[in-house]
Amino acid sequence: MTPAFALHKITCAHSFSFDAASYSRFKFGDGAVAETFGKDLATGFIQQYGATLRESKQQLVVLPSPYAAIPTASHAMTVAFNKVLNRYLAFHGLSPLENAKIHRFKTYSVDYGALDMNSRLALIINDKYHMDRSFLLNKTLVFIDDIKITGSHE
């Protein structure tokens, strides 16, 4: 199994370790909040995996959650994550990270966020994605998403 990192975990429906109002603004395109969330995510990621990154020296590729044409909120957060992580890599004499895209060939006309888990799974079961396999081969891949609900992206 591949390691998974989460900066925050929701364990209670009424109490969060992050500002819920900021998360809502983030999902609706607030770039300043995306920047903050991305920086915080990178800082936590470096705290947990910094030593591993320095030891492995393997090329990193960062991929935000899949999208078709319009980048997602996760993409904006990933841009900020990359800035912080690249500074860390450069400081330690490591190669800068590379970016890649997971191409999604389907978009939804329904409010995905309002669906229950079974409805979401039924909707996404036929999703099709594409990544450049030859570009990604023998590299360490870091997949970024803003929230895990069904685990379908994993």
PDB file of C-alpha atoms in Angstrom:
ATOM      1  CA  MET A   1       0.000   0.000   0.000  1.00  0.00           C
ATOM      2  CA  THR A   2       1.133   3.508  -0.749  1.00  0.00           C
ATOM      3  CA  PRO A   3       1.364   5.969   2.118  1.00  0.00           C
ATOM      4  CA  ALA A   4      -1.378   8.567   2.364  1.00  0.00           C
ATOM      5  CA  PHE A   5      -0.982  11.896   4.099  1.00  0.00           C
ATOM      6  CA  ALA A   6      -3.814  14.088   5.363  1.00  0.00           C
ATOM      7  CA  LEU A   7      -3.184  17.382   7.103  1.00  0.00           C
ATOM      8  CA  HIS A   8      -6.642  17.306   8.667  1.00  0.00           C
ATOM      9  CA  LYS A   9      -9.018  14.467   9.486  1.00  0.00           C
ATOM     10  CA  ILE A  10     -12.704  15.011  10.059  1.00  0.00           C
ATOM     11  CA  THR A  11     -13.687  12.915  13.052  1.00  0.00           C
ATOM     12  CA  CYS A  12     -16.803  14.791  14.142  1.00  0.00           C
ATOM     13  CA  ALA A  13     -19.591  16.375  12.117  1.00  0.00           C
ATOM     14  CA  HIS A  14     -19.590  19.495  14.306  1.00  0.00           C
ATOM     15  CA  SER A  15     -15.922  20.167  15.003  1.00  0.00           C
ATOM     16  CA  PHE A  16     -13.097  20.633  12.498  1.00  0.00           C
ATOM     17  CA  SER A  17      -9.360  21.190  12.789  1.00  0.00           C
ATOM     18  CA  PHE A  18      -9.631  23.817  10.025  1.00  0.00           C
ATOM     19  CA  ASP A  19     -11.945  26.762   9.399  1.00  0.00           C
ATOM     20  CA  ALA A  20     -15.069  25.415   7.651  1.00  0.00           C
ATOM     21  CA  ALA A  21     -16.005  28.860   6.280  1.00  0.00           C
ATOM     22  CA  SER A  22     -12.551  29.181   4.691  1.00  0.00           C
ATOM     23  CA  TYR A  23     -12.934  25.729   3.155  1.00  0.00           C
ATOM     24  CA  SER A  24     -16.232  26.812   1.614  1.00  0.00           C
ATOM     25  CA  ARG A  25     -14.584  29.932   0.154  1.00  0.00           C
ATOM     26  CA  PHE A  26     -11.749  27.725  -1.149  1.00  0.00           C
ATOM     27  CA  LYS A  27     -14.207  25.423  -2.956  1.00  0.00           C
ATOM     28  CA  PHE A  28     -15.798  28.448  -4.604  1.00  0.00           C
ATOM     29  CA  GLY A  29     -12.512  29.787  -5.956  1.00  0.00           C
ATOM     30  CA  ASP A  30     -10.938  31.957  -3.263  1.00  0.00           C
ATOM     31  CA  GLY A  31      -7.292  31.972  -4.379  1.00  0.00           C
ATOM     32  CA  ALA A  32      -5.972  33.398  -1.102  1.00  0.00           C
ATOM     33  CA  VAL A  33      -7.482  30.506   0.849  1.00  0.00           C
ATOM     34  CA  ALA A  34      -6.153  28.006  -1.725  1.00  0.00           C
ATOM     35  CA  GLU A  35      -2.698  29.521  -1.220  1.00  0.00           C
ATOM     36  CA  THR A  36      -2.948  29.148   2.555  1.00  0.00           C
ATOM     37  CA  PHE A  37      -4.253  25.585   2.373  1.00  0.00           C
ATOM     38  CA  GLY A  38      -1.531  24.619  -0.128  1.00  0.00           C
ATOM     39  CA  LYS A  39       1.258  26.092   1.977  1.00  0.00           C
ATOM     40  CA  ASP A  40      -0.071  24.400   5.113  1.00  0.00           C
ATOM     41  CA  LEU A  41      -0.388  21.075   3.301  1.00  0.00           C
ATOM     42  CA  ALA A  42       3.187  21.310   2.006  1.00  0.00           C
ATOM     43  CA  THR A  43       4.538  22.208   5.433  1.00  0.00           C
ATOM     44  CA  GLY A  44       2.835  19.183   6.993  1.00  0.00           C
ATOM     45  CA  PHE A  45       3.943  16.953   4.120  1.00  0.00           C
ATOM     46  CA  ILE A  46       7.559  18.054   4.530  1.00  0.00           C
ATOM     47  CA  GLN A  47       7.398  17.464   8.286  1.00  0.00           C
ATOM     48  CA  GLN A  48       6.229  13.901   7.686  1.00  0.00           C
ATOM     49  CA  TYR A  49       8.173  12.980   4.530  1.00  0.00           C
ATOM     50  CA  GLY A  50      11.098  15.428   4.353  1.00  0.00           C
ATOM     51  CA  ALA A  51      13.722  12.926   5.477  1.00  0.00           C
ATOM     52  CA  THR A  52      12.378  10.329   3.019  1.00  0.00           C
ATOM     53  CA  LEU A  53      12.546  12.841   0.173  1.00  0.00           C
ATOM     54  CA  ARG A  54      16.164  13.711   1.013  1.00  0.00           C
ATOM     55  CA  GLU A  55      17.181  10.046   1.163  1.00  0.00           C
ATOM     56  CA  SER A  56      15.386   8.748  -1.936  1.00  0.00           C
ATOM     57  CA  LYS A  57      16.541  11.426  -4.390  1.00  0.00           C
ATOM     58  CA  GLN A  58      13.897  10.053  -6.792  1.00  0.00           C
ATOM     59  CA  GLN A  59      12.201  12.550  -9.109  1.00  0.00           C
ATOM     60  CA  LEU A  60       8.879  13.803  -7.725  1.00  0.00           C
ATOM     61  CA  VAL A  61       5.823  14.425  -9.876  1.00  0.00           C
ATOM     62  CA  VAL A  62       2.837  16.216  -8.347  1.00  0.00           C
ATOM     63  CA  LEU A  63      -0.643  15.655  -9.764  1.00  0.00           C
ATOM     64  CA  PRO A  64      -3.763  17.529  -8.614  1.00  0.00           C
ATOM     65  CA  SER A  65      -7.171  15.854  -8.694  1.00  0.00           C
ATOM     66  CA  PRO A  66      -8.479  15.041 -12.183  1.00  0.00           C
ATOM     67  CA  TYR A  67     -10.300  17.629 -14.274  1.00  0.00           C
ATOM     68  CA  ALA A  68     -11.322  18.078 -17.906  1.00  0.00           C
ATOM     69  CA  ALA A  69     -10.979  21.741 -18.932  1.00  0.00           C
ATOM     70  CA  ILE A  70     -11.418  23.984 -15.902  1.00  0.00           C
ATOM     71  CA  PRO A  71      -8.887  23.418 -13.093  1.00  0.00           C
ATOM     72  CA  THR A  72     -10.370  22.469  -9.736  1.00  0.00           C
ATOM     73  CA  ALA A  73      -9.864  24.101  -6.353  1.00  0.00           C
ATOM     74  CA  SER A  74      -7.397  21.283  -5.678  1.00  0.00           C
ATOM     75  CA  HIS A  75      -5.346  22.526  -8.624  1.00  0.00           C
ATOM     76  CA  ALA A  76      -5.041  25.999  -7.076  1.00  0.00           C
ATOM     77  CA  MET A  77      -4.028  24.443  -3.760  1.00  0.00           C
ATOM     78  CA  THR A  78      -1.462  22.287  -5.590  1.00  0.00           C
ATOM     79  CA  VAL A  79       0.195  25.358  -7.124  1.00  0.00           C
ATOM     80  CA  ALA A  80       0.870  26.727  -3.624  1.00  0.00           C
ATOM     81  CA  PHE A  81       1.929  23.269  -2.368  1.00  0.00           C
ATOM     82  CA  ASN A  82       4.457  23.058  -5.222  1.00  0.00           C
ATOM     83  CA  LYS A  83       6.020  26.439  -4.401  1.00  0.00           C
ATOM     84  CA  VAL A  84       6.743  25.431  -0.816  1.00  0.00           C
ATOM     85  CA  LEU A  85       7.907  21.927  -1.700  1.00  0.00           C
ATOM     86  CA  ASN A  86      10.180  23.210  -4.489  1.00  0.00           C
ATOM     87  CA  ARG A  87      11.854  25.633  -2.066  1.00  0.00           C
ATOM     88  CA  TYR A  88      12.484  22.719   0.284  1.00  0.00           C
ATOM     89  CA  LEU A  89      13.878  20.532  -2.507  1.00  0.00           C
ATOM     90  CA  ALA A  90      16.159  23.319  -3.787  1.00  0.00           C
ATOM     91  CA  PHE A  91      17.439  24.055  -0.270  1.00  0.00           C
ATOM     92  CA  HIS A  92      18.483  20.398   0.016  1.00  0.00           C
ATOM     93  CA  GLY A  93      20.080  20.263  -3.447  1.00  0.00           C
ATOM     94  CA  LEU A  94      17.367  18.033  -4.899  1.00  0.00           C
ATOM     95  CA  SER A  95      15.769  18.241  -8.334  1.00  0.00           C
ATOM     96  CA  PRO A  96      12.678  20.429  -8.569  1.00  0.00           C
ATOM     97  CA  LEU A  97       9.394  18.600  -8.764  1.00  0.00           C
ATOM     98  CA  GLU A  98       7.635  18.067 -12.053  1.00  0.00           C
ATOM     99  CA  ASN A  99       3.933  18.594 -12.690  1.00  0.00           C
ATOM    100  CA  ALA A 100       1.513  16.367 -14.540  1.00  0.00           C
ATOM    101  CA  LYS A 101      -2.205  16.302 -15.179  1.00  0.00           C
ATOM    102  CA  ILE A 102      -4.737  13.553 -14.770  1.00  0.00           C
ATOM    103  CA  HIS A 103      -7.057  14.086 -17.713  1.00  0.00           C
ATOM    104  CA  ARG A 104     -10.723  13.478 -16.923  1.00  0.00           C
ATOM    105  CA  PHE A 105     -12.980  12.724 -19.855  1.00  0.00           C
ATOM    106  CA  LYS A 106     -16.301  13.321 -18.129  1.00  0.00           C
ATOM    107  CA  THR A 107     -17.888  16.178 -16.225  1.00  0.00           C
ATOM    108  CA  TYR A 108     -21.046  16.111 -14.137  1.00  0.00           C
ATOM    109  CA  SER A 109     -24.172  18.192 -14.544  1.00  0.00           C
ATOM    110  CA  VAL A 110     -25.462  17.272 -11.081  1.00  0.00           C
ATOM    111  CA  ASP A 111     -24.291  18.665  -7.748  1.00  0.00           C
ATOM    112  CA  TYR A 112     -21.748  15.979  -6.863  1.00  0.00           C
ATOM    113  CA  GLY A 113     -21.309  17.418  -3.378  1.00  0.00           C
ATOM    114  CA  ALA A 114     -24.982  16.908  -2.519  1.00  0.00           C
ATOM    115  CA  LEU A 115     -24.987  13.181  -3.386  1.00  0.00           C
ATOM    116  CA  ASP A 116     -24.693  10.388  -0.837  1.00  0.00           C
ATOM    117  CA  MET A 117     -21.790   7.937  -1.117  1.00  0.00           C
ATOM    118  CA  ASN A 118     -23.689   5.272  -3.104  1.00  0.00           C
ATOM    119  CA  SER A 119     -24.969   7.859  -5.600  1.00  0.00           C
ATOM    120  CA  ARG A 120     -21.452   9.267  -6.017  1.00  0.00           C
ATOM    121  CA  LEU A 121     -20.010   5.822  -6.638  1.00  0.00           C
ATOM    122  CA  ALA A 122     -22.735   5.035  -9.178  1.00  0.00           C
ATOM    123  CA  LEU A 123     -21.962   8.304 -10.974  1.00  0.00           C
ATOM    124  CA  ILE A 124     -18.186   7.889 -11.091  1.00  0.00           C
ATOM    125  CA  ILE A 125     -18.032   4.154 -11.807  1.00  0.00           C
ATOM    126  CA  ASN A 126     -17.695   4.825 -15.535  1.00  0.00           C
ATOM    127  CA  ASP A 127     -15.237   7.723 -15.286  1.00  0.00           C
ATOM    128  CA  LYS A 128     -12.300   7.577 -17.661  1.00  0.00           C
ATOM    129  CA  TYR A 129      -8.912   9.108 -16.887  1.00  0.00           C
ATOM    130  CA  HIS A 130      -5.621   9.409 -18.717  1.00  0.00           C
ATOM    131  CA  MET A 131      -2.063  10.038 -17.529  1.00  0.00           C
ATOM    132  CA  ASP A 132       1.159   9.955 -19.529  1.00  0.00           C
ATOM    133  CA  ARG A 133       2.455   6.610 -18.305  1.00  0.00           C
ATOM    134  CA  SER A 134       5.880   6.883 -19.936  1.00  0.00           C
ATOM    135  CA  PHE A 135       6.478  10.306 -18.312  1.00  0.00           C
ATOM    136  CA  LEU A 136       5.526   8.978 -14.869  1.00  0.00           C
ATOM    137  CA  LEU A 137       7.457   5.714 -15.004  1.00  0.00           C
ATOM    138  CA  ASN A 138      10.071   5.269 -12.230  1.00  0.00           C
ATOM    139  CA  LYS A 139       9.165   8.522 -10.478  1.00  0.00           C
ATOM    140  CA  THR A 140       7.577   9.186  -7.103  1.00  0.00           C
ATOM    141  CA  LEU A 141       4.033  10.426  -7.644  1.00  0.00           C
ATOM    142  CA  VAL A 142       2.307  12.767  -5.209  1.00  0.00           C
ATOM    143  CA  PHE A 143      -1.446  13.000  -5.775  1.00  0.00           C
ATOM    144  CA  ILE A 144      -3.194  16.038  -4.292  1.00  0.00           C
ATOM    145  CA  ASP A 145      -6.876  16.350  -3.485  1.00  0.00           C
ATOM    146  CA  ASP A 146      -8.655  18.611  -1.045  1.00  0.00           C
ATOM    147  CA  ILE A 147     -10.914  16.045   0.597  1.00  0.00           C
ATOM    148  CA  LYS A 148     -11.451  12.300   0.717  1.00  0.00           C
ATOM    149  CA  ILE A 149     -15.078  11.266   0.697  1.00  0.00           C
ATOM    150  CA  THR A 150     -15.469   8.077  -1.331  1.00  0.00           C
ATOM    151  CA  GLY A 151     -11.780   7.358  -1.956  1.00  0.00           C
ATOM    152  CA  SER A 152     -12.564   7.018  -5.672  1.00  0.00           C
ATOM    153  CA  HIS A 153      -9.612   9.161  -6.760  1.00  0.00           C
ATOM    154  CA  GLU A 154      -7.281   6.928  -4.781  1.00  0.00           C
TER     155      GLU A 154
END
